[in-house]
Short mmCIF file of C-alpha atoms in Angstrom, two decimals:
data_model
loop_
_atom_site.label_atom_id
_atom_site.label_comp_id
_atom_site.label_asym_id
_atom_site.label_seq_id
_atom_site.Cartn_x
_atom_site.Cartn_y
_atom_site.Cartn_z
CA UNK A 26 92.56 70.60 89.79
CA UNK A 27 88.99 72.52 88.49
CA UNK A 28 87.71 69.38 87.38
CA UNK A 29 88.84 66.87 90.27
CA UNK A 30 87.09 70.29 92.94
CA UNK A 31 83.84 70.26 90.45
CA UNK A 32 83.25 66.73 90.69
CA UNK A 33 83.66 66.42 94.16
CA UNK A 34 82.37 69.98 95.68
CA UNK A 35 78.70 70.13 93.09
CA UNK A 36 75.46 69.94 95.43
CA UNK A 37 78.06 68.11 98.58
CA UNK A 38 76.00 67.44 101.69
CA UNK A 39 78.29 68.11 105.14
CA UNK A 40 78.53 65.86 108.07
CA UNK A 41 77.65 67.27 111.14
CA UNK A 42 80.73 66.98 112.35
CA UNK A 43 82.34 69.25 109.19
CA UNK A 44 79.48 71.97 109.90
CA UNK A 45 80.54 72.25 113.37
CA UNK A 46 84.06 72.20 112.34
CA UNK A 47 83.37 75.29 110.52
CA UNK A 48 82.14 77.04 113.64
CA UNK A 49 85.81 76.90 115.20
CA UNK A 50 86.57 80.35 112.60
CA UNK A 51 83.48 82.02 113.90
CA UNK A 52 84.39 85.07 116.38
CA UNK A 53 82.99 85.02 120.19
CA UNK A 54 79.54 84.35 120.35
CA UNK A 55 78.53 84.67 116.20
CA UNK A 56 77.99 80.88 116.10
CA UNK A 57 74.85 82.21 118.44
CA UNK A 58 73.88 84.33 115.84
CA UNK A 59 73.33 81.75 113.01
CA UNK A 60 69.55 81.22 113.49
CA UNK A 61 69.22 84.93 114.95
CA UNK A 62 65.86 86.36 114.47
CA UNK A 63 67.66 89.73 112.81
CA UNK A 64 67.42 88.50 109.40
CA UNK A 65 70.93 91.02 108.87
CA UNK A 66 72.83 89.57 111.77
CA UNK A 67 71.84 86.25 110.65
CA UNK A 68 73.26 86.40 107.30
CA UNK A 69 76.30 88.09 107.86
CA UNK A 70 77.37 85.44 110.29
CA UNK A 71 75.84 82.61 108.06
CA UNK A 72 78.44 84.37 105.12
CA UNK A 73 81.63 83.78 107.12
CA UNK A 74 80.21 80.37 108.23
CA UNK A 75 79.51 79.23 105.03
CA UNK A 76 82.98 80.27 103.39
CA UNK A 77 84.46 78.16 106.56
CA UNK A 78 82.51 75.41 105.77
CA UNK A 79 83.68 75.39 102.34
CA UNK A 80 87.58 75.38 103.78
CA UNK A 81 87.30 73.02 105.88
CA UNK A 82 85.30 70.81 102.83
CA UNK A 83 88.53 71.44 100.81
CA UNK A 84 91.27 70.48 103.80
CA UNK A 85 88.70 67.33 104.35
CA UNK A 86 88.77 66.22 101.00
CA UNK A 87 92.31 67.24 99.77
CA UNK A 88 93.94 63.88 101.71
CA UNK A 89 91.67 62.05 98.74
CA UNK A 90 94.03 63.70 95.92
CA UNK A 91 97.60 65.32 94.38
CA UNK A 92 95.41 67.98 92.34
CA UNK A 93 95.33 69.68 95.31
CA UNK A 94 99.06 69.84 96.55
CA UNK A 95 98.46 72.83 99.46
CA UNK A 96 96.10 75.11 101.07
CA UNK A 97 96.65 78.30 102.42
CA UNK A 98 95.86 78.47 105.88
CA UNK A 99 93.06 81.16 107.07
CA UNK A 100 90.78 81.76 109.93
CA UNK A 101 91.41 80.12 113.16
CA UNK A 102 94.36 78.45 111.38
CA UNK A 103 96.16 81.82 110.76
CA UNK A 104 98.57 83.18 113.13
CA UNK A 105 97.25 84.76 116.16
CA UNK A 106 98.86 87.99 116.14
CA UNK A 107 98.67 89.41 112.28
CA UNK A 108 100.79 92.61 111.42
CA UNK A 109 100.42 95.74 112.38
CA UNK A 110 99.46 98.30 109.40
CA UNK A 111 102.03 100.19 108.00
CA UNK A 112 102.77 102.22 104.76
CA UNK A 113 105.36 100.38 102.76
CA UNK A 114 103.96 96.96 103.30
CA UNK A 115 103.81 95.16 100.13
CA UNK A 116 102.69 91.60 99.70
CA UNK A 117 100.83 88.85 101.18
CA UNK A 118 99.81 89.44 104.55
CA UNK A 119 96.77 88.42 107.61
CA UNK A 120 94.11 90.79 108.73
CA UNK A 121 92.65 90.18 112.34
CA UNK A 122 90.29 87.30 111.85
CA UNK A 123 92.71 85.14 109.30
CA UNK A 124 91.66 86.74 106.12
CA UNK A 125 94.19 86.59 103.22
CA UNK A 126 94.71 90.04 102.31
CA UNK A 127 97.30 91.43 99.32
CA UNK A 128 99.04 94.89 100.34
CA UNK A 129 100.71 97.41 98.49
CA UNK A 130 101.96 100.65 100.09
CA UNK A 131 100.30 99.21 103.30
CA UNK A 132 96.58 99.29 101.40
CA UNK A 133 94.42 95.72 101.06
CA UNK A 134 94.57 95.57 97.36
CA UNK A 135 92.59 92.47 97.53
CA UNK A 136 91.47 90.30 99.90
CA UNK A 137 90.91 86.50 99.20
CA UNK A 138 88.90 83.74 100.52
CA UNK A 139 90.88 80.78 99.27
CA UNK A 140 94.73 79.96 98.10
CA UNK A 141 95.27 77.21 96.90
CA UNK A 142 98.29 75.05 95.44
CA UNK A 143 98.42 72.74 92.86
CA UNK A 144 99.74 69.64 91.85
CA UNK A 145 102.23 71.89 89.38
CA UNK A 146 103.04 74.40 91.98
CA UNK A 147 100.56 76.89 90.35
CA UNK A 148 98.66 79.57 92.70
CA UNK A 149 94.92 79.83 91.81
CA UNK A 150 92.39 81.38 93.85
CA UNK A 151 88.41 80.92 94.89
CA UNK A 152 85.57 83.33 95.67
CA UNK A 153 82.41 82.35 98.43
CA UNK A 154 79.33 83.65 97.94
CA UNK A 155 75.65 83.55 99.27
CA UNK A 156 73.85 86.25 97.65
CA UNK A 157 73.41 86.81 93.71
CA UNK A 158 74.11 90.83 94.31
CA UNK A 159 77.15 92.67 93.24
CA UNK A 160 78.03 90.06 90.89
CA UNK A 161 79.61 93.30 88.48
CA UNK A 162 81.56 93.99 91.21
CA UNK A 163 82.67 90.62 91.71
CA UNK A 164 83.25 89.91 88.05
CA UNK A 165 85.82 93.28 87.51
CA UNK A 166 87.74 92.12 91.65
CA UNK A 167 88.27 88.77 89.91
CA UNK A 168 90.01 89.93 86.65
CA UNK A 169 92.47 92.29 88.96
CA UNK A 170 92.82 89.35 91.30
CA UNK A 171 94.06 87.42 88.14
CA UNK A 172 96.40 90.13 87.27
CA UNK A 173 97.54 90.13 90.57
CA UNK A 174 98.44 86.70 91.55
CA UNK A 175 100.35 86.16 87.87
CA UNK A 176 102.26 89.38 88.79
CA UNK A 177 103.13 87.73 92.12
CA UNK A 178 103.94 84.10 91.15
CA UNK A 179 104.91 84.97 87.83
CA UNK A 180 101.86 82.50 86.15
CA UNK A 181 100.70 83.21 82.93
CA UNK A 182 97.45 81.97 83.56
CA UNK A 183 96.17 81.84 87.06
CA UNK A 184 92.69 79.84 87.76
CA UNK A 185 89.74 80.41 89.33
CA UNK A 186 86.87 79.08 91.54
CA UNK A 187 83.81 80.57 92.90
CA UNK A 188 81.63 79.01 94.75
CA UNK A 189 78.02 79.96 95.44
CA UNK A 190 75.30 78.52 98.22
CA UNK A 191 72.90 79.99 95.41
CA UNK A 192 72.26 79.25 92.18
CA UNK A 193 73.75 82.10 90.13
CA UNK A 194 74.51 79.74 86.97
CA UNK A 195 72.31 81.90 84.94
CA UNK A 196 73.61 84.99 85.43
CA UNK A 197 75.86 86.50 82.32
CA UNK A 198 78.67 87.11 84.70
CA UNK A 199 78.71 83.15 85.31
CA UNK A 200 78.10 82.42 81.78
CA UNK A 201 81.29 84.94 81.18
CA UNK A 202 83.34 83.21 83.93
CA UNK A 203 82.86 79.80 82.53
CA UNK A 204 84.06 80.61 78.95
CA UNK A 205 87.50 80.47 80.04
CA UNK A 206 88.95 77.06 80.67
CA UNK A 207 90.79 78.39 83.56
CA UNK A 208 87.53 79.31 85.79
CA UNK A 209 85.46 77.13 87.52
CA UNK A 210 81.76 77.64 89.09
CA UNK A 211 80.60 75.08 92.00
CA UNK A 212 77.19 75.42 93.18
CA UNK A 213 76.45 74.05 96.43
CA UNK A 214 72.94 73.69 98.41
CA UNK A 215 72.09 76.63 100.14
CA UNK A 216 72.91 77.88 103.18
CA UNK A 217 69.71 77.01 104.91
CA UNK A 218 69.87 73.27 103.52
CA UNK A 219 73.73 72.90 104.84
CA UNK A 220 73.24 74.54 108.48
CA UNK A 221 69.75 72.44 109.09
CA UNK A 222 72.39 69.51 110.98
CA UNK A 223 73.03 72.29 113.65
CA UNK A 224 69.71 73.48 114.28
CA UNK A 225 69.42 70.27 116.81
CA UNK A 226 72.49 71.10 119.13
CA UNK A 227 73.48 73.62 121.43
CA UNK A 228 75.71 75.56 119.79
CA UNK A 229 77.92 76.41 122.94
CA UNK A 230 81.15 78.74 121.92
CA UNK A 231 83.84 76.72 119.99
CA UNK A 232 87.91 77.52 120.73
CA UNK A 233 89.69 78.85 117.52
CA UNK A 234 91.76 76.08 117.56
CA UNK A 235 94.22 75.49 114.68
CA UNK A 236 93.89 72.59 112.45
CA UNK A 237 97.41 69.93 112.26
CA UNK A 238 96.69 68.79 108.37
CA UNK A 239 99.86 67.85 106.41
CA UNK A 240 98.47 70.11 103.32
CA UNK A 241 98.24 73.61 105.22
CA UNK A 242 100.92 76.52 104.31
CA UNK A 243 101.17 79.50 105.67
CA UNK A 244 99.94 82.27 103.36
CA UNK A 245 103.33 84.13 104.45
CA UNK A 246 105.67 81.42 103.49
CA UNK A 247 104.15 81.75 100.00
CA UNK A 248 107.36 82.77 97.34
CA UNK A 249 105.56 85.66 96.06
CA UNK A 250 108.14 87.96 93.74
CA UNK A 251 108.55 91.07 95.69
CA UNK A 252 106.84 94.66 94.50
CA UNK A 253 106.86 98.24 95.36
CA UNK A 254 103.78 99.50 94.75
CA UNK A 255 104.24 103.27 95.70
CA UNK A 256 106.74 103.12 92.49
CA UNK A 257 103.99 101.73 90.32
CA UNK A 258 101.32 103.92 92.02
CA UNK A 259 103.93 107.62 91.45
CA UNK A 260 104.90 106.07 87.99
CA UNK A 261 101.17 106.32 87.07
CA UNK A 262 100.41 109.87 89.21
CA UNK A 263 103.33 111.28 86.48
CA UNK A 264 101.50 109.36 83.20
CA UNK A 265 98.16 110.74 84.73
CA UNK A 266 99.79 114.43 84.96
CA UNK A 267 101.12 114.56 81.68
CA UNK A 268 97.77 112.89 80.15
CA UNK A 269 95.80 116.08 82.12
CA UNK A 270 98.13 118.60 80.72
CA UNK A 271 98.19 117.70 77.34
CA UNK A 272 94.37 116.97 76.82
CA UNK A 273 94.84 113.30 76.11
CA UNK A 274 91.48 111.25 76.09
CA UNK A 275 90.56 108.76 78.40
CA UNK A 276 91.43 105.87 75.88
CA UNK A 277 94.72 107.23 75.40
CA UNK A 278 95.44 107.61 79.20
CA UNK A 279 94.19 104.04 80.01
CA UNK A 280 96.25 102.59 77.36
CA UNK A 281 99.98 103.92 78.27
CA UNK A 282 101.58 101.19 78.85
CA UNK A 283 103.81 102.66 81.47
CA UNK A 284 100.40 102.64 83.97
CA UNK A 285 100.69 99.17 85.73
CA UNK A 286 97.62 96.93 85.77
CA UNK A 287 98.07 96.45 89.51
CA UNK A 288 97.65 100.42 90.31
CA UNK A 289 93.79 100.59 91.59
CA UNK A 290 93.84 103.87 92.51
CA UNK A 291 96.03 106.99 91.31
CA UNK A 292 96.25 109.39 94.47
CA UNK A 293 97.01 112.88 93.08
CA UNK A 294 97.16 115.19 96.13
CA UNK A 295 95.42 117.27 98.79
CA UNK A 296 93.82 120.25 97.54
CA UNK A 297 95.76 124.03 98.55
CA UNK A 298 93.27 125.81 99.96
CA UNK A 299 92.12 127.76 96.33
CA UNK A 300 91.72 124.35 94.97
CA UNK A 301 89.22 123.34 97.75
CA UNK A 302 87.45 126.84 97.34
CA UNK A 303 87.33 126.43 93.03
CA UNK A 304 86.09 122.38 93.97
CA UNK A 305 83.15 123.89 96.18
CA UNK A 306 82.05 126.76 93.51
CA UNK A 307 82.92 125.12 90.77
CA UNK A 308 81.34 121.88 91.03
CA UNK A 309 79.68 120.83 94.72
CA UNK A 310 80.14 118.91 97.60
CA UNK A 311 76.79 117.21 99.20
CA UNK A 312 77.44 114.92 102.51
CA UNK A 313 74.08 113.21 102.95
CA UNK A 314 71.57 116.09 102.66
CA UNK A 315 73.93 119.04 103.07
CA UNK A 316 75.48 120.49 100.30
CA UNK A 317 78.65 122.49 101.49
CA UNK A 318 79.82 126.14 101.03
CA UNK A 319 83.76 126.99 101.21
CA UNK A 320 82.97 128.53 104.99
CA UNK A 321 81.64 124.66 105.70
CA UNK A 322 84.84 123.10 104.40
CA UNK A 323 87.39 125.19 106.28
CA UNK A 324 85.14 124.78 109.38
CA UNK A 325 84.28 121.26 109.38
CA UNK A 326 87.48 119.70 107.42
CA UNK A 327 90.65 119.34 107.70
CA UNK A 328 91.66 117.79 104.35
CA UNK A 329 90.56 117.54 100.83
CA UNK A 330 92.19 114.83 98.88
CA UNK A 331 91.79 114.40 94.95
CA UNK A 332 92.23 110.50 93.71
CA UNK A 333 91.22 108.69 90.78
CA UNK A 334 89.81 105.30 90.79
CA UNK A 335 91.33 103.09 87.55
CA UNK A 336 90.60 101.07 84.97
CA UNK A 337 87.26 103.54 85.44
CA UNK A 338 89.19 106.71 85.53
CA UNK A 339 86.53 108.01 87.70
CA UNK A 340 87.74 110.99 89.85
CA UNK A 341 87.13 110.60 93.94
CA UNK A 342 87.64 113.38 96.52
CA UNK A 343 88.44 112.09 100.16
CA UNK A 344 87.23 114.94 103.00
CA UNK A 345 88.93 114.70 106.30
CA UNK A 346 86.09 115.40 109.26
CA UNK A 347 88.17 117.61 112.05
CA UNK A 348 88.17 115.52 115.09
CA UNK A 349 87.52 112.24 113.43
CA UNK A 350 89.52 109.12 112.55
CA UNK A 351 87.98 109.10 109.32
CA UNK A 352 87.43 110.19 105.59
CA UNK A 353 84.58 110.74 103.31
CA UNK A 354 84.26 109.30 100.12
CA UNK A 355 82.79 111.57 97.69
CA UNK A 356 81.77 110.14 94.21
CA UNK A 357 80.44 111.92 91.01
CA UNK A 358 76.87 112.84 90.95
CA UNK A 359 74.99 112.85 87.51
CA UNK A 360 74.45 116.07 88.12
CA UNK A 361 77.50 117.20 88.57
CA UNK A 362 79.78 117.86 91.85
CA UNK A 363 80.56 115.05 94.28
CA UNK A 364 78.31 113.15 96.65
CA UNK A 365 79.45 110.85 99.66
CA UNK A 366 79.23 107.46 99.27
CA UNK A 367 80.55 105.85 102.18
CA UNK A 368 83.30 106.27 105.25
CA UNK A 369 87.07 105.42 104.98
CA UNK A 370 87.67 104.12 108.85
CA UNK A 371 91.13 104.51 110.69
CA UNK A 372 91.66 100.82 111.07
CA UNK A 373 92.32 100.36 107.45
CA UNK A 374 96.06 100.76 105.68
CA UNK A 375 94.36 103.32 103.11
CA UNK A 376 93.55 105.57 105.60
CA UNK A 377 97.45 106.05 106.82
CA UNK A 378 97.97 106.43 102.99
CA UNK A 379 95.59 109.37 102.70
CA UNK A 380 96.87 110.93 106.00
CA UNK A 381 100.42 111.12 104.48
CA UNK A 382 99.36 113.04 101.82
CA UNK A 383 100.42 116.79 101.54
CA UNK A 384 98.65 119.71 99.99
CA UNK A 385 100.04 119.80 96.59
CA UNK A 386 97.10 120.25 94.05
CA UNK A 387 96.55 123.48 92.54
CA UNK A 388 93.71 124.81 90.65
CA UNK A 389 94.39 124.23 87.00
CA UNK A 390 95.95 120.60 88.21
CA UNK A 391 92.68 119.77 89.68
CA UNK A 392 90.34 120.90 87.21
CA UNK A 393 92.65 119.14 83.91
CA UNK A 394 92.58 115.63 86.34
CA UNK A 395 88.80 116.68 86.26
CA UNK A 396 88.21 117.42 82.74
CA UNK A 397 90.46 114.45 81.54
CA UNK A 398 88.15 112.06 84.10
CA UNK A 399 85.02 113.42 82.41
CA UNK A 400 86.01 112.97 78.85
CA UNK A 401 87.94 115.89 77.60
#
């Protein structure tokens, strides 16, 4: 199936009438915002566009071969009302605007832009992009994804396909990629080139109508083996414990084989109340440009929650504004304490996850998770 997609997806050049297609998975209005002036706006919407485009290439040229056996439906071709988020949700299920999204404990583990199914019944996967940055990122989402799906379908191997509206052949992550027979890179004409046939009609708003093709499955009809990832996730809290307490090395921690390759992210607690006041004295907390005393934290927060990020074993602290549907992210500075990176909204399932969590971490806990995340 790599092959038969790389001979027939390399440097294609859409109809009109498949660019336009693509529009039908735009929201309300975006299709408006495809030659937008805000050079931001523009290329956001000019993302999701392109990785419809790409779709609806695949469900256009798919009648042409049995490589290609199904494709998972997505966007406007997803069902209508997706389900609600909810802790204990594990598997494959639909965000709002038809993305594919994997779940486990009711958090997107990782979201997909392409399922397909081949002419042997085998799952593989592809990536869209249109911009050469994060590709290290991209790189270490693809090797869990791989993980992932052969954990679900049971597949050895599980192949691969990005495609790119720029040319990111070059790069070492590429050159990495394309080492193993099981990955495949398709480079397409960029995104200005391939939208150029719309620039010439009035792009009035399209209905998100579904597509009738013989070939389209429903990602939740997919015979995925079932998991419970809160058992894998507490199996590796009590690995990460016992690593802490006994002064194990990072190496050794990593390599237990008891901590599952599908575990992202090891959620150890919410701090007691000494733990919080030890975390603020003994190391730092800096939102933006203020850097936080104890008196701050009780004020200002409700919740202090201590996780660590895997295969990095990077430690995270999530701070719960009062009054706020949110969390902070807070990350290690190089110099030591915890910065914020970024917000953790209320829409997503990681956010119930976090809000379940009890106080439970006590000083010497914290600061052995700590010391273990820092080396030793």
């Amino acid at each position: 199936m790599l092959n038969w997609i790389e001979d027939n997806c390399a440097r294609f050049e859409p109809s009109r009438a498949l660019a336009i297609r693509a529009l039908r998975h735009l929201k309300k209005g975006d299709n408006q915002k495809l030659f937008s002036e805000d050079i931001m706006e523009m290329r956001t919407v000019e993302g999701y566009w392109y990785e419809a485009l790409i779709y609806e290439l695949l469900l256009d040229i798919a009648a042409d071969t049995e490589s290609i056996k199904k494709i998972v439906k997505k966007g406007a071709d997803a069902p209508r009302r997706p389900v609600r988020l909810a802790l204990g949700q594990n598997g494959i299920y639909y965000a709002e605007k038809g993305d594919i999204r994997v779940r486990g404990n009711g958090q997107d583990l990782a979201e997909v832009d392409l399922l397909l199914i081949d002419d042997n019944n085998k799952v593989s996967f592809a990536e869209i992009v249109t911009s050469p940055a994060d590709l290290k990122d991209l790189e270490a989402e693809i090797k869990y994804k791989k993980k992932l799906f052969g954990y679900l379908f049971r597949q050895e191997t599980v192949e691969f396909i990005l495609f790119s509206s720029v040319d990111i052949s070059n790069t070492q992550v590429v050159k990495r990629l394309c080492r193993e027979k099981e990955n495949a890179y398709v480079g397409t004409h960029s995104c200005e080139d391939l939208k150029a046939s719309l620039r010439s009609i009035r792009l009035a708003p399209f209905p998100r109508k579904a597509a009738n093709n013989p070939k389209l499955i429903s990602a939740l009809s997919l015979r995925a083996r079932p998991f419970d990832y809160r058992y894998f996730h507490d199996i590796a809290l009590s690995r990460l414990n016992l690593a802490a307490s006994r002064q194990k090395t990072p190496e050794e921690t990593l390599a237990d084989p008891d901590i599952s390759p599908l575990v992202k992210k090891i959620i150890c607690g919410a701090l007691i109340p000494s733990a919080q006041k030890a975390l603020i004295q003994d190391y730092g907390l800096r939102v933006k440009s203020s850097v936080l005393d104890y008196h701050d934290l009780m004020q200002n927060y409700s919740k202090a929650v201590l996780a660590v990020d895997l295969p990095e074993l990077s430690p995270v602290i999530y701070l719960r504004p009062k009054k706020k549907r949110m969390y902070y992210k807070m990350v290690p500075e190089k110099s030591g304490g915890f910065k914020f990176e970024r917000l953790t909204p209320g829409r997503v399932g990681f956010y119930l996850w976090l809000e379940s969590t009890k106080p439970s971490v006590e000083t010497g806990r914290m600061k052995e998770i700590l010391s273990l995340c820092n080396g030793g």
